[in-house]
Amino acid sequence: MLRSAIADSQYAHYEEQAEQVLDLVRRWQLPIGWNLAEAPLSWVSGERLETIPARFKPAQRAVLKHFQRRNEPRIWNFLKWILGITITTYSLSLGAPFWFDALVKLINIRRSGAKPKPTGERTA
């Protein structure tokens, strides 16, 4: 009985620390985790992004309009989401050796070609 009380108090301390860290992350407003106002959860939850403030610059307004359109529950948005998940799954299934080899080949392509002449041999 005493051991379980001690263990519970230790866990309570860890839970308190975890809650403090989560509170700090919430105050930073980092885009971590799922947001009910973002696709695909917005399609089910019904939550939407706020209206675009007038003080935003045109580029900022364009980005926010894109996110608002993306969060609308339309079949085209759903198909794009499924396509993105499929491409990501396929890319991850290829594994690290494939991507390492692909990067090595990309770097070798960049280095291919004739070496430039030293500065003294160039004609002006």
Tab-separated table of N, CA, C and O in Angstrom:
chain	number	residue	atom	x	y	z
A	1	MET	N	0.827	-1.194	0.000
A	1	MET	CA	0.000	0.000	0.000
A	1	MET	C	0.869	1.255	0.000
A	1	MET	O	0.587	2.196	-0.727
A	2	LEU	N	1.908	1.243	0.833
A	2	LEU	CA	2.798	2.391	0.911
A	2	LEU	C	3.522	2.601	-0.420
A	2	LEU	O	3.685	3.730	-0.880
A	3	ARG	N	3.946	1.495	-1.071
A	3	ARG	CA	4.645	1.603	-2.343
A	3	ARG	C	3.755	2.228	-3.405
A	3	ARG	O	4.204	3.040	-4.217
A	4	SER	N	2.500	1.848	-3.437
A	4	SER	CA	1.611	2.414	-4.448
A	4	SER	C	1.375	3.902	-4.197
A	4	SER	O	1.254	4.682	-5.141
A	5	ALA	N	1.332	4.328	-2.941
A	5	ALA	CA	1.160	5.751	-2.629
A	5	ALA	C	2.390	6.544	-3.065
A	5	ALA	O	2.265	7.650	-3.604
A	6	ILE	N	3.577	5.984	-2.841
A	6	ILE	CA	4.810	6.649	-3.262
A	6	ILE	C	4.865	6.719	-4.791
A	6	ILE	O	5.195	7.752	-5.361
A	7	ALA	N	4.519	5.599	-5.447
A	7	ALA	CA	4.544	5.576	-6.901
A	7	ALA	C	3.547	6.581	-7.471
A	7	ALA	O	3.843	7.271	-8.443
A	8	ASP	N	2.362	6.673	-6.851
A	8	ASP	CA	1.366	7.635	-7.328
A	8	ASP	C	1.858	9.064	-7.170
A	8	ASP	O	1.631	9.900	-8.040
A	9	SER	N	2.551	9.369	-6.068
A	9	SER	CA	3.056	10.727	-5.879
A	9	SER	C	4.167	11.040	-6.883
A	9	SER	O	4.283	12.170	-7.351
A	10	GLN	N	4.981	10.043	-7.222
A	10	GLN	CA	6.016	10.254	-8.235
A	10	GLN	C	5.386	10.513	-9.603
A	10	GLN	O	5.811	11.401	-10.328
A	11	TYR	N	4.376	9.721	-9.923
A	11	TYR	CA	3.706	9.924	-11.202
A	11	TYR	C	3.002	11.271	-11.255
A	11	TYR	O	2.965	11.912	-12.295
A	12	ALA	N	2.457	11.704	-10.138
A	12	ALA	CA	1.794	13.010	-10.098
A	12	ALA	C	2.810	14.118	-10.398
A	12	ALA	O	2.495	15.080	-11.096
A	13	HIS	N	4.031	13.966	-9.870
A	13	HIS	CA	5.084	14.942	-10.137
A	13	HIS	C	5.414	14.971	-11.626
A	13	HIS	O	5.553	16.044	-12.221
A	14	TYR	N	5.534	13.783	-12.258
A	14	TYR	CA	5.824	13.720	-13.686
A	14	TYR	C	4.670	14.286	-14.516
A	14	TYR	O	4.889	14.963	-15.517
A	15	GLU	N	3.444	14.000	-14.109
A	15	GLU	CA	2.289	14.544	-14.812
A	15	GLU	C	2.268	16.068	-14.718
A	15	GLU	O	1.946	16.755	-15.690
A	16	GLU	N	2.637	16.590	-13.558
A	16	GLU	CA	2.688	18.049	-13.380
A	16	GLU	C	3.752	18.662	-14.289
A	16	GLU	O	3.515	19.693	-14.923
A	17	GLN	N	4.925	18.027	-14.367
A	17	GLN	CA	5.980	18.522	-15.251
A	17	GLN	C	5.546	18.469	-16.712
A	17	GLN	O	5.780	19.416	-17.472
A	18	ALA	N	4.903	17.386	-17.101
A	18	ALA	CA	4.441	17.261	-18.484
A	18	ALA	C	3.400	18.330	-18.795
A	18	ALA	O	3.416	18.923	-19.877
A	19	GLU	N	2.515	18.602	-17.861
A	19	GLU	CA	1.496	19.627	-18.079
A	19	GLU	C	2.132	21.012	-18.202
A	19	GLU	O	1.688	21.836	-18.994
A	20	GLN	N	3.196	21.268	-17.447
A	20	GLN	CA	3.899	22.545	-17.553
A	20	GLN	C	4.537	22.705	-18.934
A	20	GLN	O	4.479	23.780	-19.534
A	21	VAL	N	5.144	21.630	-19.440
A	21	VAL	CA	5.757	21.681	-20.765
A	21	VAL	C	4.685	21.890	-21.833
A	21	VAL	O	4.847	22.708	-22.744
A	22	LEU	N	3.575	21.174	-21.730
A	22	LEU	CA	2.494	21.337	-22.704
A	22	LEU	C	1.911	22.741	-22.657
A	22	LEU	O	1.578	23.324	-23.694
A	23	ASP	N	1.812	23.308	-21.468
A	23	ASP	CA	1.315	24.675	-21.342
A	23	ASP	C	2.273	25.659	-22.021
A	23	ASP	O	1.849	26.588	-22.707
A	24	LEU	N	3.568	25.439	-21.843
A	24	LEU	CA	4.569	26.284	-22.492
A	24	LEU	C	4.464	26.188	-24.012
A	24	LEU	O	4.489	27.204	-24.713
A	25	VAL	N	4.301	24.978	-24.536
A	25	VAL	CA	4.173	24.787	-25.983
A	25	VAL	C	2.905	25.464	-26.491
A	25	VAL	O	2.907	26.084	-27.557
A	26	ARG	N	1.823	25.374	-25.744
A	26	ARG	CA	0.572	26.037	-26.156
A	26	ARG	C	0.760	27.550	-26.214
A	26	ARG	O	0.244	28.205	-27.117
A	27	ARG	N	1.499	28.124	-25.241
A	27	ARG	CA	1.721	29.570	-25.244
A	27	ARG	C	2.593	30.005	-26.412
A	27	ARG	O	2.465	31.111	-26.912
A	28	TRP	N	3.509	29.144	-26.857
A	28	TRP	CA	4.352	29.468	-28.009
A	28	TRP	C	3.561	29.418	-29.304
A	28	TRP	O	3.994	29.951	-30.319
A	29	GLN	N	2.443	28.731	-29.317
A	29	GLN	CA	1.571	28.564	-30.477
A	29	GLN	C	2.323	27.955	-31.664
A	29	GLN	O	2.202	28.413	-32.799
A	30	LEU	N	3.097	26.931	-31.388
A	30	LEU	CA	3.802	26.219	-32.448
A	30	LEU	C	2.821	25.297	-33.170
A	30	LEU	O	1.895	24.769	-32.561
A	31	PRO	N	3.015	25.095	-34.463
A	31	PRO	CA	2.102	24.209	-35.196
A	31	PRO	C	2.434	22.740	-34.952
A	31	PRO	O	2.887	22.024	-35.838
A	32	ILE	N	2.227	22.283	-33.721
A	32	ILE	CA	2.522	20.910	-33.338
A	32	ILE	C	1.206	20.207	-33.038
A	32	ILE	O	0.359	20.733	-32.316
A	33	GLY	N	1.044	19.016	-33.576
A	33	GLY	CA	-0.148	18.237	-33.284
A	33	GLY	C	-1.284	18.532	-34.240
A	33	GLY	O	-1.127	19.229	-35.243
A	34	TRP	N	-2.442	17.999	-33.918
A	34	TRP	CA	-3.625	18.154	-34.757
A	34	TRP	C	-4.415	19.360	-34.312
A	34	TRP	O	-4.594	19.615	-33.132
A	35	ASN	N	-4.937	20.099	-35.279
A	35	ASN	CA	-5.744	21.272	-35.014
A	35	ASN	C	-7.115	21.040	-35.636
A	35	ASN	O	-7.220	20.687	-36.805
A	36	LEU	N	-8.170	21.240	-34.864
A	36	LEU	CA	-9.515	20.990	-35.367
A	36	LEU	C	-9.924	21.948	-36.479
A	36	LEU	O	-10.861	21.675	-37.218
A	37	ALA	N	-9.223	23.075	-36.611
A	37	ALA	CA	-9.550	24.038	-37.666
A	37	ALA	C	-8.764	23.778	-38.940
A	37	ALA	O	-8.888	24.515	-39.899
A	38	GLU	N	-7.927	22.740	-38.961
A	38	GLU	CA	-7.116	22.413	-40.130
A	38	GLU	C	-7.626	21.123	-40.769
A	38	GLU	O	-8.126	20.236	-40.097
A	39	ALA	N	-7.455	21.035	-42.095
A	39	ALA	CA	-7.850	19.826	-42.819
A	39	ALA	C	-6.970	18.668	-42.371
A	39	ALA	O	-5.799	18.880	-42.073
A	40	PRO	N	-7.466	17.472	-42.277
A	40	PRO	CA	-8.793	16.976	-42.588
A	40	PRO	C	-9.777	17.048	-41.417
A	40	PRO	O	-10.946	16.755	-41.601
A	41	LEU	N	-9.311	17.404	-40.228
A	41	LEU	CA	-10.223	17.444	-39.084
A	41	LEU	C	-11.294	18.513	-39.221
A	41	LEU	O	-12.396	18.366	-38.704
A	42	SER	N	-10.998	19.596	-39.940
A	42	SER	CA	-11.989	20.658	-40.097
A	42	SER	C	-13.179	20.181	-40.915
A	42	SER	O	-14.271	20.715	-40.799
A	43	TRP	N	-12.987	19.154	-41.739
A	43	TRP	CA	-14.084	18.637	-42.539
A	43	TRP	C	-15.131	17.983	-41.653
A	43	TRP	O	-16.313	17.975	-41.980
A	44	VAL	N	-14.697	17.433	-40.520
A	44	VAL	CA	-15.615	16.737	-39.616
A	44	VAL	C	-16.059	17.650	-38.482
A	44	VAL	O	-17.233	17.676	-38.122
A	45	SER	N	-15.125	18.410	-37.919
A	45	SER	CA	-15.426	19.222	-36.743
A	45	SER	C	-16.288	20.434	-37.074
A	45	SER	O	-17.002	20.941	-36.225
A	46	GLY	N	-16.180	20.935	-38.299
A	46	GLY	CA	-16.934	22.121	-38.687
A	46	GLY	C	-16.258	23.422	-38.302
A	46	GLY	O	-16.741	24.492	-38.635
A	47	GLU	N	-15.110	23.350	-37.600
A	47	GLU	CA	-14.391	24.573	-37.233
A	47	GLU	C	-13.675	25.125	-38.450
A	47	GLU	O	-13.198	24.398	-39.300
A	48	ARG	N	-13.597	26.432	-38.541
A	48	ARG	CA	-12.949	27.079	-39.674
A	48	ARG	C	-11.965	28.126	-39.177
A	48	ARG	O	-12.058	28.599	-38.047
A	49	LEU	N	-11.046	28.509	-40.038
A	49	LEU	CA	-10.123	29.592	-39.712
A	49	LEU	C	-10.902	30.898	-39.633
A	49	LEU	O	-11.924	31.076	-40.298
A	50	GLU	N	-10.383	31.829	-38.850
A	50	GLU	CA	-11.046	33.128	-38.722
A	50	GLU	C	-10.980	33.883	-40.042
A	50	GLU	O	-10.243	33.530	-40.945
A	51	THR	N	-11.722	34.942	-40.118
A	51	THR	CA	-11.660	35.779	-41.318
A	51	THR	C	-10.296	36.459	-41.391
A	51	THR	O	-9.616	36.637	-40.381
A	52	ILE	N	-9.918	36.858	-42.578
A	52	ILE	CA	-8.600	37.454	-42.803
A	52	ILE	C	-8.639	38.919	-42.387
A	52	ILE	O	-9.448	39.689	-42.890
A	53	PRO	N	-7.771	39.324	-41.445
A	53	PRO	CA	-7.747	40.736	-41.037
A	53	PRO	C	-7.321	41.645	-42.186
A	53	PRO	O	-6.504	41.283	-43.024
A	54	ALA	N	-7.852	42.838	-42.222
A	54	ALA	CA	-7.554	43.793	-43.295
A	54	ALA	C	-6.111	44.287	-43.229
A	54	ALA	O	-5.566	44.732	-44.227
A	55	ARG	N	-5.470	44.212	-42.058
A	55	ARG	CA	-4.111	44.726	-41.904
A	55	ARG	C	-3.071	43.817	-42.558
A	55	ARG	O	-1.911	44.175	-42.677
A	56	PHE	N	-3.463	42.608	-42.990
A	56	PHE	CA	-2.511	41.691	-43.600
A	56	PHE	C	-2.109	42.175	-44.979
A	56	PHE	O	-2.896	42.752	-45.711
A	57	LYS	N	-0.862	41.918	-45.334
A	57	LYS	CA	-0.340	42.254	-46.660
A	57	LYS	C	-0.956	41.297	-47.690
A	57	LYS	O	-1.429	40.227	-47.333
A	58	PRO	N	-0.932	41.678	-48.986
A	58	PRO	CA	-1.539	40.817	-50.015
A	58	PRO	C	-0.977	39.397	-50.041
A	58	PRO	O	-1.724	38.442	-50.225
A	59	ALA	N	0.331	39.237	-49.845
A	59	ALA	CA	0.914	37.889	-49.852
A	59	ALA	C	0.388	37.067	-48.680
A	59	ALA	O	0.085	35.877	-48.828
A	60	GLN	N	0.275	37.690	-47.509
A	60	GLN	CA	-0.260	36.991	-46.349
A	60	GLN	C	-1.719	36.622	-46.570
A	60	GLN	O	-2.161	35.539	-46.201
A	61	ARG	N	-2.470	37.527	-47.182
A	61	ARG	CA	-3.884	37.265	-47.450
A	61	ARG	C	-4.037	36.091	-48.415
A	61	ARG	O	-4.926	35.258	-48.261
A	62	ALA	N	-3.145	36.005	-49.422
A	62	ALA	CA	-3.213	34.909	-50.390
A	62	ALA	C	-2.959	33.566	-49.716
A	62	ALA	O	-3.639	32.577	-50.007
A	63	VAL	N	-1.992	33.531	-48.809
A	63	VAL	CA	-1.689	32.287	-48.103
A	63	VAL	C	-2.874	31.878	-47.229
A	63	VAL	O	-3.286	30.713	-47.219
A	64	LEU	N	-3.454	32.830	-46.504
A	64	LEU	CA	-4.592	32.499	-45.660
A	64	LEU	C	-5.801	32.068	-46.482
A	64	LEU	O	-6.544	31.165	-46.077
A	65	LYS	N	-6.003	32.687	-47.643
A	65	LYS	CA	-7.105	32.255	-48.510
A	65	LYS	C	-6.892	30.822	-48.978
A	65	LYS	O	-7.832	30.039	-49.062
A	66	HIS	N	-5.624	30.484	-49.278
A	66	HIS	CA	-5.318	29.108	-49.678
A	66	HIS	C	-5.710	28.137	-48.570
A	66	HIS	O	-6.333	27.105	-48.822
A	67	PHE	N	-5.337	28.455	-47.329
A	67	PHE	CA	-5.665	27.566	-46.219
A	67	PHE	C	-7.164	27.489	-45.984
A	67	PHE	O	-7.690	26.438	-45.649
A	68	GLN	N	-7.866	28.591	-46.173
A	68	GLN	CA	-9.318	28.561	-46.019
A	68	GLN	C	-9.956	27.662	-47.082
A	68	GLN	O	-10.849	26.880	-46.779
A	69	ARG	N	-9.490	27.764	-48.339
A	69	ARG	CA	-10.032	26.907	-49.394
A	69	ARG	C	-9.688	25.446	-49.143
A	69	ARG	O	-10.499	24.558	-49.382
A	70	ARG	N	-8.466	25.193	-48.642
A	70	ARG	CA	-8.042	23.822	-48.375
A	70	ARG	C	-8.891	23.187	-47.281
A	70	ARG	O	-9.132	21.986	-47.285
A	71	ASN	N	-9.364	23.966	-46.351
A	71	ASN	CA	-10.112	23.426	-45.219
A	71	ASN	C	-11.594	23.231	-45.507
A	71	ASN	O	-12.321	22.750	-44.657
A	72	GLU	N	-12.036	23.609	-46.697
A	72	GLU	CA	-13.436	23.396	-47.049
A	72	GLU	C	-13.666	21.917	-47.347
A	72	GLU	O	-12.844	21.278	-48.009
A	73	PRO	N	-14.778	21.363	-46.885
A	73	PRO	CA	-15.032	19.921	-47.094
A	73	PRO	C	-15.520	19.641	-48.516
A	73	PRO	O	-16.701	19.477	-48.767
A	74	ARG	N	-14.602	19.583	-49.460
A	74	ARG	CA	-14.925	19.298	-50.857
A	74	ARG	C	-14.240	18.007	-51.281
A	74	ARG	O	-13.198	17.629	-50.740
A	75	ILE	N	-14.779	17.361	-52.283
A	75	ILE	CA	-14.233	16.089	-52.750
A	75	ILE	C	-12.821	16.269	-53.310
A	75	ILE	O	-11.958	15.412	-53.123
A	76	TRP	N	-12.544	17.391	-53.996
A	76	TRP	CA	-11.217	17.634	-54.560
A	76	TRP	C	-10.173	17.739	-53.445
A	76	TRP	O	-9.069	17.203	-53.575
A	77	ASN	N	-10.509	18.420	-52.343
A	77	ASN	CA	-9.578	18.512	-51.211
A	77	ASN	C	-9.311	17.146	-50.612
A	77	ASN	O	-8.190	16.821	-50.234
A	78	PHE	N	-10.359	16.322	-50.534
A	78	PHE	CA	-10.189	14.973	-49.992
A	78	PHE	C	-9.282	14.141	-50.896
A	78	PHE	O	-8.394	13.438	-50.415
A	79	LEU	N	-9.484	14.237	-52.223
A	79	LEU	CA	-8.647	13.471	-53.145
A	79	LEU	C	-7.186	13.920	-53.082
A	79	LEU	O	-6.271	13.083	-53.132
A	80	LYS	N	-6.952	15.235	-52.973
A	80	LYS	CA	-5.570	15.726	-52.837
A	80	LYS	C	-4.950	15.225	-51.541
A	80	LYS	O	-3.767	14.875	-51.506
A	81	TRP	N	-5.723	15.179	-50.476
A	81	TRP	CA	-5.213	14.695	-49.185
A	81	TRP	C	-4.835	13.220	-49.292
A	81	TRP	O	-3.767	12.812	-48.851
A	82	ILE	N	-5.705	12.412	-49.909
A	82	ILE	CA	-5.417	10.983	-50.086
A	82	ILE	C	-4.188	10.796	-50.978
A	82	ILE	O	-3.329	9.959	-50.697
A	83	LEU	N	-4.075	11.587	-52.048
A	83	LEU	CA	-2.907	11.502	-52.920
A	83	LEU	C	-1.626	11.842	-52.150
A	83	LEU	O	-0.598	11.170	-52.300
A	84	GLY	N	-1.665	12.863	-51.311
A	84	GLY	CA	-0.500	13.225	-50.502
A	84	GLY	C	-0.097	12.129	-49.534
A	84	GLY	O	1.095	11.822	-49.376
A	85	ILE	N	-1.084	11.512	-48.895
A	85	ILE	CA	-0.794	10.399	-47.980
A	85	ILE	C	-0.188	9.231	-48.756
A	85	ILE	O	0.764	8.592	-48.310
A	86	THR	N	-0.709	8.949	-49.948
A	86	THR	CA	-0.209	7.842	-50.768
A	86	THR	C	1.230	8.095	-51.208
A	86	THR	O	2.082	7.201	-51.106
A	87	ILE	N	1.510	9.292	-51.689
A	87	ILE	CA	2.877	9.618	-52.122
A	87	ILE	C	3.845	9.548	-50.942
A	87	ILE	O	4.953	9.007	-51.070
A	88	THR	N	3.437	10.067	-49.804
A	88	THR	CA	4.294	10.016	-48.616
A	88	THR	C	4.557	8.579	-48.190
A	88	THR	O	5.701	8.206	-47.877
A	89	THR	N	3.525	7.747	-48.188
A	89	THR	CA	3.683	6.342	-47.797
A	89	THR	C	4.629	5.620	-48.747
A	89	THR	O	5.523	4.881	-48.309
A	90	TYR	N	4.453	5.834	-50.040
A	90	TYR	CA	5.331	5.193	-51.023
A	90	TYR	C	6.778	5.663	-50.852
A	90	TYR	O	7.712	4.850	-50.879
A	91	SER	N	6.962	6.960	-50.668
A	91	SER	CA	8.320	7.496	-50.513
A	91	SER	C	9.001	6.939	-49.280
A	91	SER	O	10.191	6.602	-49.323
A	92	LEU	N	8.260	6.819	-48.194
A	92	LEU	CA	8.850	6.266	-46.976
A	92	LEU	C	9.131	4.776	-47.112
A	92	LEU	O	10.078	4.263	-46.519
A	93	SER	N	8.325	4.078	-47.898
A	93	SER	CA	8.514	2.633	-48.037
A	93	SER	C	9.781	2.293	-48.822
A	93	SER	O	10.268	1.167	-48.743
A	94	LEU	N	10.321	3.248	-49.588
A	94	LEU	CA	11.549	2.991	-50.333
A	94	LEU	C	12.756	2.832	-49.417
A	94	LEU	O	13.726	2.182	-49.782
A	95	GLY	N	12.712	3.438	-48.254
A	95	GLY	CA	13.757	3.243	-47.266
A	95	GLY	C	14.931	4.198	-47.406
A	95	GLY	O	15.118	4.862	-48.426
A	96	ALA	N	15.730	4.237	-46.353
A	96	ALA	CA	16.869	5.142	-46.281
A	96	ALA	C	17.945	4.839	-47.330
A	96	ALA	O	18.503	5.771	-47.909
A	97	PRO	N	18.272	3.558	-47.608
A	97	PRO	CA	19.322	3.314	-48.609
A	97	PRO	C	18.985	3.903	-49.975
A	97	PRO	O	19.855	4.454	-50.644
A	98	PHE	N	17.736	3.810	-50.390
A	98	PHE	CA	17.340	4.379	-51.681
A	98	PHE	C	17.559	5.880	-51.689
A	98	PHE	O	18.131	6.429	-52.632
A	99	TRP	N	17.102	6.569	-50.658
A	99	TRP	CA	17.211	8.030	-50.628
A	99	TRP	C	18.673	8.473	-50.493
A	99	TRP	O	19.073	9.489	-51.058
A	100	PHE	N	19.472	7.712	-49.747
A	100	PHE	CA	20.893	8.040	-49.641
A	100	PHE	C	21.561	7.930	-51.013
A	100	PHE	O	22.304	8.823	-51.427
A	101	ASP	N	21.291	6.837	-51.732
A	101	ASP	CA	21.863	6.674	-53.075
A	101	ASP	C	21.383	7.763	-54.019
A	101	ASP	O	22.149	8.265	-54.850
A	102	ALA	N	20.106	8.133	-53.921
A	102	ALA	CA	19.569	9.187	-54.783
A	102	ALA	C	20.273	10.516	-54.525
A	102	ALA	O	20.606	11.241	-55.459
A	103	LEU	N	20.518	10.841	-53.261
A	103	LEU	CA	21.213	12.086	-52.937
A	103	LEU	C	22.662	12.059	-53.417
A	103	LEU	O	23.171	13.064	-53.907
A	104	VAL	N	23.321	10.905	-53.279
A	104	VAL	CA	24.707	10.792	-53.754
A	104	VAL	C	24.756	11.011	-55.264
A	104	VAL	O	25.617	11.737	-55.776
A	105	LYS	N	23.822	10.402	-55.998
A	105	LYS	CA	23.793	10.589	-57.452
A	105	LYS	C	23.495	12.039	-57.812
A	105	LYS	O	24.058	12.575	-58.760
A	106	LEU	N	22.622	12.684	-57.082
A	106	LEU	CA	22.308	14.084	-57.337
A	106	LEU	C	23.534	14.962	-57.134
A	106	LEU	O	23.819	15.851	-57.937
A	107	ILE	N	24.293	14.701	-56.087
A	107	ILE	CA	25.505	15.477	-55.830
A	107	ILE	C	26.542	15.210	-56.921
A	107	ILE	O	27.217	16.121	-57.389
A	108	ASN	N	26.657	13.964	-57.383
A	108	ASN	CA	27.614	13.642	-58.448
A	108	ASN	C	27.219	14.302	-59.755
A	108	ASN	O	28.084	14.700	-60.536
A	109	ILE	N	25.944	14.417	-60.041
A	109	ILE	CA	25.498	15.107	-61.255
A	109	ILE	C	25.909	16.568	-61.181
A	109	ILE	O	26.358	17.154	-62.162
A	110	ARG	N	25.780	17.157	-60.029
A	110	ARG	CA	26.147	18.562	-59.869
A	110	ARG	C	27.638	18.762	-60.102
A	110	ARG	O	28.078	19.790	-60.597
A	111	ARG	N	28.432	17.767	-59.728
A	111	ARG	CA	29.887	17.881	-59.863
A	111	ARG	C	30.388	17.451	-61.235
A	111	ARG	O	31.572	17.541	-61.509
A	112	SER	N	29.542	16.944	-62.096
A	112	SER	CA	29.996	16.455	-63.404
A	112	SER	C	30.310	17.620	-64.335
A	112	SER	O	29.894	18.743	-64.117
A	113	GLY	N	31.024	17.318	-65.395
A	113	GLY	CA	31.394	18.348	-66.356
A	113	GLY	C	32.878	18.633	-66.288
A	113	GLY	O	33.606	18.128	-65.436
A	114	ALA	N	33.312	19.438	-67.211
A	114	ALA	CA	34.736	19.778	-67.274
A	114	ALA	C	35.098	20.701	-66.114
A	114	ALA	O	34.321	21.566	-65.728
A	115	LYS	N	36.320	20.482	-65.606
A	115	LYS	CA	36.794	21.339	-64.530
A	115	LYS	C	37.095	22.730	-65.087
A	115	LYS	O	37.619	22.856	-66.188
A	116	PRO	N	36.786	23.759	-64.344
A	116	PRO	CA	37.118	25.106	-64.820
A	116	PRO	C	38.634	25.308	-64.816
A	116	PRO	O	39.359	24.739	-64.006
A	117	LYS	N	39.094	26.115	-65.745
A	117	LYS	CA	40.530	26.410	-65.830
A	117	LYS	C	40.944	27.283	-64.675
A	117	LYS	O	40.172	28.090	-64.177
A	118	PRO	N	42.223	27.150	-64.247
A	118	PRO	CA	42.719	28.056	-63.211
A	118	PRO	C	42.650	29.520	-63.673
A	118	PRO	O	42.637	29.807	-64.875
A	119	THR	N	42.618	30.408	-62.781
A	119	THR	CA	42.445	31.823	-63.076
A	119	THR	C	43.513	32.370	-64.003
A	119	THR	O	43.247	33.164	-64.888
A	120	GLY	N	44.757	31.923	-63.864
A	120	GLY	CA	45.857	32.414	-64.693
A	120	GLY	C	45.744	32.000	-66.145
A	120	GLY	O	46.248	32.686	-67.039
A	121	GLU	N	45.070	30.888	-66.475
A	121	GLU	CA	44.993	30.390	-67.834
A	121	GLU	C	43.779	30.937	-68.597
A	121	GLU	O	43.648	30.698	-69.784
A	122	ARG	N	42.910	31.629	-67.957
A	122	ARG	CA	41.713	32.157	-68.620
A	122	ARG	C	42.074	33.341	-69.480
A	122	ARG	O	42.937	34.153	-69.156
A	123	THR	N	41.390	33.453	-70.600
A	123	THR	CA	41.606	34.609	-71.474
A	123	THR	C	40.501	35.630	-71.236
A	123	THR	O	39.342	35.275	-71.068
A	124	ALA	N	40.883	36.874	-71.206
A	124	ALA	CA	39.909	37.936	-70.914
A	124	ALA	C	39.337	38.517	-72.167
A	124	ALA	O	39.818	38.504	-73.229
